[in-house]
XYZ file of C-alpha atoms in Angstrom:
672
model
C 0.111 -0.103 -0.017
C 2.655 2.261 -1.120
C 2.865 5.851 -2.552
C 4.792 6.474 -5.635
C 6.690 9.093 -4.124
C 7.276 11.677 -1.484
C 4.432 14.216 -2.637
C 1.009 15.312 -2.349
C -0.485 14.389 -5.107
C -0.275 12.944 -9.087
C -0.470 16.224 -11.172
C 2.323 18.249 -11.982
C 4.848 15.621 -11.350
C 7.829 14.065 -13.874
C 9.711 10.427 -13.422
C 13.116 11.068 -12.180
C 15.279 8.397 -11.450
C 14.133 7.981 -7.908
C 11.204 10.369 -7.642
C 7.369 9.960 -8.640
C 6.419 7.473 -10.885
C 3.208 7.957 -12.765
C 2.909 4.414 -13.865
C 3.454 3.060 -10.217
C 0.858 5.258 -9.006
C -1.354 3.910 -12.181
C -0.593 0.626 -10.889
C -1.381 1.136 -7.658
C -5.009 2.030 -8.746
C -5.192 -1.166 -10.645
C -4.096 -2.790 -7.969
C -6.767 -1.554 -5.778
C -9.784 -1.338 -8.085
C -9.243 -4.794 -8.372
C -9.176 -5.982 -4.437
C -12.458 -3.611 -4.266
C -14.246 -5.741 -7.476
C -13.022 -9.395 -5.999
C -14.735 -8.299 -2.318
C -17.815 -6.899 -3.740
C -18.168 -9.530 -5.942
C -18.459 -7.722 -9.221
C -18.044 -9.689 -12.423
C -14.914 -9.409 -13.959
C -12.701 -9.678 -11.038
C -12.858 -13.208 -10.317
C -9.007 -13.287 -9.083
C -8.910 -9.182 -7.996
C -7.552 -10.474 -5.021
C -3.957 -10.680 -6.607
C -4.200 -6.487 -6.403
C -2.942 -7.338 -2.889
C 0.331 -8.960 -4.290
C 1.051 -6.299 -6.892
C 1.073 -3.591 -3.751
C 3.473 -6.547 -2.404
C 5.827 -5.576 -4.996
C 5.635 -1.686 -5.357
C 6.064 -1.841 -1.266
C 9.043 -3.489 -1.809
C 10.444 -1.795 -5.169
C 10.094 1.853 -3.573
C 11.112 0.686 0.034
C 14.230 -1.009 -1.433
C 14.848 1.817 -3.105
C 14.914 4.004 -0.386
C 17.257 1.910 1.915
C 19.371 1.782 -0.890
C 19.670 5.882 -1.926
C 20.248 6.344 1.831
C 22.957 3.891 2.698
C 24.857 4.918 -0.990
C 24.393 9.010 0.882
C 25.713 7.602 4.063
C 22.145 8.683 6.589
C 20.476 5.746 6.418
C 18.861 5.279 10.277
C 16.605 2.419 11.059
C 14.485 4.519 13.539
C 14.096 7.266 10.640
C 13.144 4.846 8.345
C 10.587 2.738 10.428
C 8.909 6.644 11.790
C 8.503 7.334 8.128
C 6.607 4.502 7.756
C 3.991 5.047 10.724
C 3.597 8.766 9.143
C 2.231 7.195 6.268
C 0.472 4.248 7.489
C -0.437 4.520 11.182
C -2.758 7.759 11.699
C -5.222 6.293 8.359
C -5.280 2.848 9.936
C -6.078 4.115 13.495
C -9.372 6.070 12.203
C -10.293 3.146 10.625
C -9.845 0.886 13.688
C -12.108 3.175 15.731
C -14.364 3.705 13.582
C -14.638 0.079 13.107
C -15.046 -0.204 17.013
C -17.272 2.125 16.600
C -19.937 0.871 13.945
C -19.148 -2.267 15.865
C -20.627 -0.867 19.172
C -24.272 -0.987 17.707
C -24.272 -3.452 15.663
C -22.087 -6.922 16.929
C -22.824 -9.285 19.030
C -21.009 -9.123 22.820
C -18.817 -12.329 21.676
C -17.901 -10.822 18.260
C -17.288 -7.931 19.761
C -14.754 -9.436 22.065
C -13.126 -11.058 18.750
C -13.376 -7.686 17.052
C -11.767 -5.843 19.834
C -8.686 -8.210 20.123
C -8.608 -7.922 16.285
C -8.351 -4.479 16.240
C -5.010 -4.377 19.049
C -3.765 -7.036 16.781
C -4.333 -4.613 13.852
C -2.619 -1.690 15.770
C 0.432 -3.419 16.397
C 0.738 -4.662 13.424
C 0.737 -8.396 14.212
C -3.096 -9.148 12.516
C -1.457 -11.535 9.942
C -1.090 -13.489 12.987
C -4.369 -12.930 14.900
C -6.620 -13.938 11.999
C -3.684 -16.780 10.538
C -5.231 -18.248 14.173
C -8.515 -17.845 13.454
C -8.647 -19.173 10.295
C -9.520 -23.177 11.119
C -12.600 -24.771 10.450
C -15.044 -22.898 12.466
C -13.743 -19.791 12.601
C -16.406 -16.798 11.961
C -16.440 -16.796 8.690
C -15.006 -13.264 6.949
C -17.660 -11.226 6.411
C -18.034 -11.111 10.033
C -14.407 -9.770 10.631
C -14.284 -5.844 9.315
C -10.626 -6.031 9.882
C -9.810 -8.872 8.574
C -7.968 -7.561 5.254
C -5.659 -5.577 7.760
C -3.253 -8.795 8.165
C -1.963 -7.291 4.728
C -0.443 -4.347 6.214
C 1.385 -5.860 9.404
C 2.594 -8.065 6.676
C 4.243 -5.020 4.960
C 5.215 -3.506 8.412
C 7.168 -6.667 9.265
C 8.924 -6.481 6.183
C 9.326 -3.025 6.808
C 11.146 -4.094 10.251
C 13.649 -6.712 9.183
C 14.047 -5.626 5.665
C 16.427 -1.878 6.417
C 18.186 -3.951 9.269
C 19.292 -6.788 7.080
C 20.037 -4.964 4.003
C 21.836 -1.872 6.087
C 23.782 -5.059 7.876
C 24.857 -6.644 5.005
C 25.849 -3.384 3.370
C 28.008 -2.179 6.280
C 29.971 -6.019 6.370
C 30.332 -5.300 2.336
C 31.617 -1.562 2.568
C 35.091 -2.872 3.546
C 35.780 -4.821 0.273
C 33.524 -1.927 -1.478
C 30.585 -4.054 -3.198
C 28.038 -2.991 -0.514
C 25.342 -3.162 -3.531
C 26.626 -6.938 -5.222
C 25.956 -8.388 -1.877
C 23.114 -6.522 -1.101
C 21.504 -8.176 -4.216
C 23.169 -11.429 -3.428
C 21.618 -11.069 -0.160
C 17.871 -10.223 -1.479
C 18.693 -13.430 -3.836
C 18.952 -15.403 -1.220
C 16.548 -14.668 0.995
C 13.453 -14.577 -2.190
C 14.843 -18.135 -3.647
C 14.733 -19.604 0.048
C 10.872 -17.638 0.473
C 9.896 -18.817 -2.703
C 10.580 -22.326 -2.350
C 8.687 -22.381 1.315
C 5.661 -20.799 -0.208
C 5.506 -23.204 -3.113
C 6.593 -26.086 -1.024
C 3.396 -25.336 2.237
C 0.814 -24.126 -0.860
C 1.378 -28.216 -1.308
C 1.963 -29.519 2.643
C -0.152 -27.347 4.278
C -3.643 -28.181 4.602
C -4.449 -25.550 6.793
C -3.936 -22.157 4.063
C -2.288 -20.163 7.133
C 1.002 -19.006 4.530
C -1.339 -17.079 2.955
C -0.815 -14.602 5.764
C 2.663 -15.558 6.421
C 5.570 -13.458 6.080
C 8.100 -16.453 5.266
C 5.938 -17.117 2.734
C 5.297 -13.951 0.814
C 8.145 -11.690 1.155
C 9.764 -13.242 -1.886
C 6.914 -11.102 -3.120
C 8.392 -7.342 -2.362
C 11.685 -8.480 -2.422
C 11.134 -8.940 -6.423
C 10.792 -5.630 -6.230
C 13.303 -5.227 -4.280
C 15.507 -6.806 -6.460
C 14.605 -4.232 -9.377
C 15.499 -1.204 -7.029
C 18.836 -3.042 -6.007
C 19.390 -4.018 -9.630
C 18.738 -0.065 -10.665
C 20.905 1.157 -8.302
C 23.853 -0.628 -9.241
C 23.454 -0.415 -12.317
C 23.295 3.444 -12.220
C 26.467 3.285 -9.912
C 28.339 1.768 -12.486
C 27.541 4.467 -15.497
C 24.567 2.197 -17.057
C 21.853 4.428 -17.940
C 19.036 2.254 -19.041
C 18.422 -1.555 -18.926
C 17.106 -3.899 -21.886
C 13.762 -3.922 -19.645
C 12.828 -0.505 -20.200
C 10.569 -1.196 -23.023
C 6.812 -0.451 -24.316
C 6.579 -3.923 -24.973
C 7.902 -5.513 -21.655
C 5.616 -3.259 -19.869
C 2.286 -3.686 -22.639
C 3.388 -7.976 -21.619
C 2.820 -6.899 -17.641
C 0.169 -4.556 -18.075
C -1.933 -7.447 -20.091
C -0.417 -10.184 -17.297
C -1.789 -8.416 -14.491
C -5.351 -7.334 -15.779
C -5.635 -11.453 -16.762
C -4.776 -12.486 -13.326
C -7.473 -10.054 -11.613
C -9.910 -11.713 -15.011
C -9.062 -14.830 -14.675
C -10.769 -17.309 -11.827
C -7.393 -18.223 -10.471
C -7.943 -20.751 -7.249
C -7.580 -19.111 -3.824
C -7.473 -21.788 -1.919
C -3.453 -22.762 -2.659
C -2.428 -19.226 -2.715
C 0.267 -17.820 -2.418
C 1.458 -20.763 -4.767
C 2.971 -21.407 -8.104
C 0.634 -19.061 -10.094
C 1.194 -16.611 -7.749
C 4.284 -16.296 -9.587
C 2.498 -14.617 -12.530
C 1.123 -11.502 -11.047
C 4.475 -10.925 -9.418
C 5.887 -11.462 -12.724
C 3.844 -9.304 -14.813
C 4.090 -5.750 -11.655
C 7.820 -6.462 -11.856
C 7.865 -6.194 -15.744
C 5.828 -3.460 -15.313
C 7.773 -1.501 -12.471
C 11.209 -2.382 -14.037
C 9.789 -1.177 -17.465
C 9.545 2.856 -16.399
C 7.050 3.652 -19.203
C 4.013 5.672 -19.039
C 5.966 7.832 -17.467
C 5.131 11.243 -19.064
C 2.363 13.821 -18.127
C 0.371 13.332 -21.520
C -0.136 9.754 -21.490
C -2.616 7.241 -20.763
C -1.891 6.671 -16.892
C -1.390 10.176 -16.213
C -4.938 10.563 -16.481
C -6.475 12.714 -13.834
C -9.005 10.131 -12.429
C -6.276 7.272 -12.421
C -3.843 9.169 -10.906
C -6.437 10.013 -8.145
C -7.337 6.673 -7.222
C -3.345 5.728 -6.943
C -3.827 8.625 -4.510
C -6.341 7.339 -2.809
C -5.762 3.641 -2.932
C -4.008 3.002 0.455
C -7.213 4.878 2.293
C -9.878 3.289 -0.048
C -8.534 -0.326 0.288
C -8.542 0.215 4.212
C -12.369 1.919 4.213
C -13.687 -0.690 1.216
C -13.207 -3.905 3.529
C -15.242 -2.114 6.853
C -18.042 -1.311 4.344
C -18.543 -4.526 3.074
C -18.647 -6.039 5.733
C -21.220 -3.909 8.133
C -23.376 -3.223 4.923
C -23.630 -7.000 5.085
C -24.862 -7.529 7.871
C -27.464 -4.634 7.689
C -28.855 -5.424 4.260
C -29.408 -8.927 5.796
C -30.710 -7.559 8.961
C -33.918 -5.831 7.129
C -33.917 -8.238 4.575
C -32.585 -6.699 1.246
C -30.497 -9.005 -1.087
C -26.610 -7.182 -2.053
C -27.818 -6.507 -6.081
C -25.575 -3.915 -8.822
C -27.495 -0.912 -6.815
C -26.277 -1.962 -3.649
C -22.530 -2.840 -4.940
C -22.123 1.086 -6.608
C -23.036 2.264 -3.271
C -20.633 0.735 -1.587
C -18.091 1.766 -4.067
C -19.022 4.851 -4.186
C -18.875 5.474 -0.162
C -15.639 3.420 -0.504
C -13.962 6.018 -2.698
C -15.884 9.013 -0.748
C -13.953 7.870 2.577
C -10.882 7.372 0.944
C -10.435 10.915 -0.395
C -11.658 11.852 2.585
C -9.254 9.739 4.819
C -6.686 10.895 2.475
C -7.338 14.562 2.527
C -8.181 15.339 6.381
C -5.993 12.354 7.854
C -3.235 11.166 5.657
C -1.684 14.084 3.868
C -2.250 16.696 7.394
C 0.214 14.106 9.420
C 2.611 13.736 6.165
C 2.519 17.129 5.596
C 2.424 19.699 8.486
C 5.804 17.986 9.788
C 6.428 20.773 12.403
C 3.346 20.267 14.077
C 3.811 16.213 13.831
C 7.101 15.881 14.606
C 8.462 12.123 15.930
C 7.839 13.151 19.015
C 3.912 14.522 18.678
C 3.428 12.103 16.303
C 4.597 9.262 18.995
C 2.454 11.082 21.921
C 0.019 10.991 20.084
C -0.375 7.459 18.596
C 0.408 6.183 22.240
C -1.722 8.038 24.367
C -4.307 6.445 21.719
C -3.723 3.091 21.759
C -3.748 3.342 25.539
C -7.188 4.368 25.500
C -7.977 2.382 23.224
C -6.666 -0.596 25.315
C -8.293 0.515 28.381
C -11.245 0.429 26.017
C -11.034 -3.676 25.717
C -10.379 -4.245 28.630
C -13.119 -3.067 30.077
C -14.603 -5.073 27.661
C -13.461 -7.709 28.499
C -14.490 -7.156 32.035
C -18.240 -6.761 31.451
C -18.480 -9.313 28.695
C -18.928 -7.388 25.694
C -21.274 -5.140 26.863
C -24.490 -7.619 25.919
C -26.671 -4.638 27.527
C -26.263 -2.163 24.241
C -28.116 -5.187 22.528
C -31.433 -7.318 23.177
C -31.464 -10.482 25.619
C -33.267 -12.436 22.959
C -30.268 -12.301 20.768
C -27.857 -14.020 23.065
C -29.289 -17.259 22.254
C -28.541 -17.088 18.930
C -24.891 -16.086 19.839
C -24.319 -18.592 22.781
C -25.337 -21.002 19.993
C -23.107 -19.234 17.625
C -19.867 -19.430 19.261
C -19.500 -22.952 20.559
C -16.770 -24.359 19.371
C -16.391 -27.989 18.558
C -16.628 -30.447 21.402
C -12.956 -31.184 22.480
C -10.876 -29.089 20.420
C -7.455 -30.159 22.068
C -8.319 -33.672 20.458
C -9.821 -32.555 17.042
C -7.036 -32.602 14.948
C -6.584 -29.755 12.408
C -6.482 -30.122 7.980
C -2.757 -30.603 8.662
C -3.500 -33.919 10.970
C -2.359 -31.676 14.235
C -3.524 -31.367 17.164
C -3.015 -29.840 20.972
C -3.411 -33.116 22.603
C -0.161 -34.938 22.951
C -1.491 -38.321 22.387
C -1.957 -40.320 19.806
C -6.149 -40.697 20.512
C -7.627 -39.094 23.075
C -9.849 -40.672 25.477
C -13.679 -40.406 26.467
C -16.368 -42.456 28.331
C -15.590 -44.288 30.849
C -11.849 -45.899 32.045
C -10.016 -48.375 29.711
C -11.158 -52.164 31.592
C -8.909 -55.137 29.851
C -12.342 -57.420 30.097
C -14.613 -54.169 28.425
C -15.460 -53.692 24.862
C -13.798 -50.060 23.686
C -14.598 -47.787 20.795
C -13.421 -45.377 18.306
C -15.015 -42.340 17.418
C -13.990 -41.984 13.795
C -14.598 -38.550 11.018
C -14.688 -35.191 10.916
C -16.056 -32.232 12.579
C -19.623 -34.007 11.359
C -18.720 -36.983 13.751
C -16.961 -34.961 16.411
C -20.176 -32.886 16.837
C -21.676 -35.395 18.330
C -19.090 -36.658 20.732
C -20.626 -34.771 23.942
C -23.847 -37.076 23.705
C -21.595 -39.990 22.723
C -19.631 -39.720 25.187
C -22.180 -39.267 27.979
C -23.525 -43.014 26.012
C -20.447 -44.047 26.371
C -19.509 -43.832 30.304
C -23.495 -45.121 30.707
C -22.250 -48.180 29.453
C -18.893 -48.658 30.775
C -17.622 -48.006 27.124
C -14.139 -46.449 26.882
C -14.014 -44.684 23.787
C -11.170 -42.723 22.058
C -11.540 -40.133 19.560
C -9.971 -40.077 16.041
C -11.037 -37.235 14.009
C -9.734 -34.935 11.164
C -11.635 -31.379 9.917
C -12.515 -31.545 6.470
C -11.668 -35.133 6.119
C -14.204 -37.867 6.149
C -13.514 -41.121 6.927
C -12.960 -43.655 4.241
C -10.643 -46.713 2.708
C -7.825 -44.969 1.173
C -7.466 -45.768 -3.002
C -4.699 -44.339 -4.257
C -7.148 -43.776 -7.408
C -10.134 -42.997 -6.593
C -9.071 -40.381 -3.644
C -5.865 -39.081 -5.382
C -7.823 -35.565 -5.029
C -7.730 -35.481 -1.472
C -5.640 -33.668 0.830
C -2.523 -36.159 1.609
C -3.005 -35.319 5.292
C -6.100 -36.855 5.244
C -5.455 -39.570 3.236
C -2.698 -40.650 5.693
C -4.968 -40.260 8.503
C -7.844 -42.498 7.768
C -4.605 -45.058 6.373
C -3.440 -45.003 10.353
C -6.818 -44.942 11.553
C -7.623 -48.079 9.670
C -4.312 -49.776 10.614
C -5.038 -48.735 13.951
C -8.564 -50.494 13.705
C -8.035 -54.142 12.521
C -4.432 -54.762 14.350
C -6.092 -55.563 17.102
C -9.372 -56.942 18.982
C -9.956 -53.555 20.160
C -11.540 -50.648 19.559
C -14.379 -53.417 18.497
C -16.914 -50.412 18.034
C -16.423 -48.211 15.418
C -18.494 -45.042 15.543
C -18.434 -43.546 11.862
C -19.660 -39.840 11.068
C -18.643 -37.658 8.221
C -20.321 -35.567 5.368
C -20.325 -38.408 3.496
C -18.939 -38.660 -0.146
C -20.382 -41.110 -1.920
C -22.802 -44.398 -0.720
C -20.076 -46.404 -2.914
C -17.476 -45.107 -0.312
C -19.448 -45.195 2.388
C -20.146 -49.066 1.183
C -16.025 -49.743 1.166
C -15.760 -48.733 4.605
C -18.780 -50.674 6.089
C -17.727 -53.598 4.489
C -14.119 -53.286 5.490
C -14.938 -53.412 9.350
C -17.072 -55.460 9.671
C -15.889 -58.218 7.543
C -13.244 -57.808 10.744
C -15.411 -58.347 13.105
C -15.951 -55.169 14.137
C -19.394 -53.438 15.248
C -20.210 -50.457 13.036
C -22.208 -47.591 14.693
C -23.201 -44.963 11.477
C -24.340 -42.313 12.354
C -27.110 -40.981 9.208
C -26.459 -37.131 7.980
C -28.920 -34.659 9.622
C -29.740 -31.382 7.639
C -27.921 -29.330 5.048
C -29.212 -25.556 6.265
C -27.611 -23.782 3.272
C -27.511 -20.594 5.626
C -25.575 -19.507 8.518
C -28.924 -20.505 11.318
C -27.472 -18.539 13.891
C -26.949 -14.970 12.105
C -30.450 -15.771 10.062
C -32.160 -16.425 13.444
C -30.613 -13.059 14.570
C -31.885 -11.475 11.301
C -35.132 -12.671 11.656
C -35.949 -11.849 15.683
C -34.697 -8.205 14.847
C -37.222 -7.517 11.890
C -40.006 -9.162 14.281
C -38.535 -6.388 17.354
C -39.261 -9.961 19.651
C -38.200 -13.400 20.587
C -38.925 -15.822 18.447
C -38.629 -19.216 20.159
C -39.896 -22.125 17.577
C -38.778 -22.206 14.562
C -39.773 -25.039 12.026
C -39.403 -25.722 8.300
C -40.878 -28.046 5.772
C -38.715 -31.279 6.020
C -37.636 -31.049 1.782
C -36.153 -32.944 -0.080
C -33.110 -31.042 -0.058
C -33.048 -30.069 3.141
C -33.464 -33.774 4.621
C -30.497 -34.677 2.060
C -33.286 -37.741 0.771
C -31.941 -38.772 -2.365
C -28.570 -39.521 -0.863
C -29.985 -40.546 2.877
C -31.542 -43.055 0.123
C -28.740 -44.722 -1.301
C -26.810 -44.618 2.232
C -30.055 -46.688 3.231
C -29.686 -49.257 0.094
C -26.151 -50.170 0.679
C -26.536 -50.299 4.215
C -29.619 -52.842 4.266
C -27.463 -55.572 2.151
C -26.357 -56.146 6.147
C -29.902 -55.655 7.510
C -29.636 -59.294 9.350
C -26.117 -58.369 10.732
C -26.177 -56.957 14.182
C -23.060 -55.530 14.242
C -24.305 -53.086 12.001
C -26.111 -50.379 13.665
C -27.760 -46.931 12.346
C -28.725 -43.582 14.218
C -30.818 -41.154 12.835
C -30.464 -38.508 14.117
C -32.781 -36.699 11.824
C -35.433 -38.434 14.236
C -34.344 -35.771 17.112
C -35.298 -32.659 15.038
C -37.721 -33.289 12.721
C -41.043 -35.004 13.447
C -44.808 -35.053 11.452
C -43.482 -33.551 7.987
C -40.916 -30.342 9.554
C -38.083 -30.061 10.886
C -37.012 -27.340 14.070
C -34.558 -25.136 13.331
C -34.841 -23.640 16.694
C -36.472 -24.784 19.809
C -37.806 -24.076 23.356
C -35.607 -20.907 22.783
C -32.460 -22.427 21.661
C -30.509 -22.985 18.227
C -30.279 -26.760 16.539
C -27.729 -25.706 14.534
C -24.748 -23.812 15.291
C -23.677 -22.889 11.599
C -25.266 -24.512 8.239
C -25.631 -27.974 8.906
C -22.979 -28.916 12.902
C -25.679 -29.040 15.401
C -25.579 -26.847 18.489
C -23.125 -28.307 21.658
C -26.410 -26.054 23.386
C -28.787 -28.516 22.230
C -26.522 -31.846 21.619
C -27.547 -33.504 24.881
C -30.547 -34.841 23.136
C -28.725 -36.562 20.914
C -27.799 -39.062 23.675
C -30.703 -41.501 23.770
C -29.404 -42.472 20.224
C -26.600 -43.289 20.995
C -27.320 -45.169 24.544
C -29.097 -47.584 22.649
C -26.848 -48.522 19.819
C -24.103 -48.987 22.418
C -26.624 -51.265 24.241
C -27.239 -53.042 21.058
C -23.378 -53.054 20.389
C -22.699 -54.924 23.801
C -25.676 -57.213 23.311
C -24.361 -57.543 19.453
C -20.373 -58.610 21.193
C -21.967 -60.291 23.618
C -23.913 -63.359 21.498
C -20.707 -63.388 19.132
C -18.713 -63.993 22.005
C -21.142 -67.099 23.436
C -21.403 -68.547 19.408
C -17.614 -68.542 19.921
C -17.892 -70.615 22.971
């Protein structure tokens, strides 16, 4: 999010060797337009998220240029550099952050508000990429509920600002004794960029959680690409070479075309950054290196383009909170998000961006006699201390629940409950907080008693509380083998080639564990099932090994965030809605798929070792399904059951475990 120079606007500026560049300002304009278009879901911007990557190239180029020039002139100071960056970034960020907290006071539920406040603190301390990385799991709040989510990129940039000048300054001073400072810097930047790119490519293939999206280690090569261009230019000029073969219109044109194509084409977000990230970085680097379109009479110098480039940082700051809060406002009132609404949001982003640039960014940057480093640090420190005090007060008061009607709190309670025994629930990389291989539930382990294992994904783990209660009542010791986004299956190289490697390995190891010994003899299977054929292979394998299978049938596919819709309906009604039932339609109950599952399971209908648990019988009756009953939500999102009402399924599992024990007893009698 960097300005392509240090002056106040684009008009009347000409490009010098290290002066204001109209082409970079235009590239910033394209980048912020791409990001806004993507976030606002405007057609033609399917890959607009690459705008952030382009910004990183720009910031790497400009800041490396600044550091190297100061080193050449013998005036480099890390403190001066950091204060320059703070003057540029912090005031507008602070205003936006406080504004979002004020708006959130009126529209955000207590628990969400506390999360918002913590995210605001992380944004103001430039650690929000770490905060959002830790909040990016399977059950994390949706992006549309995080008004400051976009600040992760600012935190990542600031971390680059911290480390880059220190490393470049150190390398320069060490190598200066050999009169090869710039050459050493080029080599150092190449090494760090290569290491970062290698890590990025490895993580994109092996990190199933996608946490590298927020990581400086996986993205440092992006600003370093710009930094290498800056270092090469400075080295070339120091050697008396004025121009490079890259400084040609065809190079710039190809770069613009590549960035535009990446913006339009629906690039996959799932493995970003990754190998495809090289494309927008290459395009941006070509534009920066070509140094074309810097004249005042060209297309890139048009006032609208340059104005958006000037305002781009503030536009970026404001557009995402506008989108988040507008979505909530429209949803509560039952409005769709159409073209008219998106146009209004785009105009609001432009307007607030322009105002922020004019009345926040520029005064702090230009009025240096008033906004001295000491004044800036004092104002920032006092403001942060006051805000931190407010956050502390908010936590002491549990998010100030009195701000909103009491009847909304049950919906929030349903939404905020995490998956049971979260420390035992493996993430997509198959790692968990608990140290033991399989956590336990139910009664204590006993040699003479059968044991069970719960195997599957979050749709198995959601029943852990009622399963634990039923296991304890029947003196059954249980083990937990559940992993995020990983349904239970018998791994097959051809059939499951597209599944994540950690998931395949998890299923292989779990199956090996179950099959290698007599216990656990009871296998409880729950998942968001793939196909009936896949289920058939798994059930057949377990039954053939003498295991008792407790198969959990799928529940409902709601298709919308139930607690959020419940909140919206109650706000519109102006009162509590204690009961909400809907018709048990085929789509809601997934009747076709349930029929397919019943068909493959029916082959074992005479086998007492196959037991079916159907939770649909608990929430649906007489042709209707209860989404809310007795003032409590039955679901915490689009499909997972709410922990608040999980106990209502305990009877189903108690009956299943009793039947499993009887089947085991009968089998033992037959052996005797």
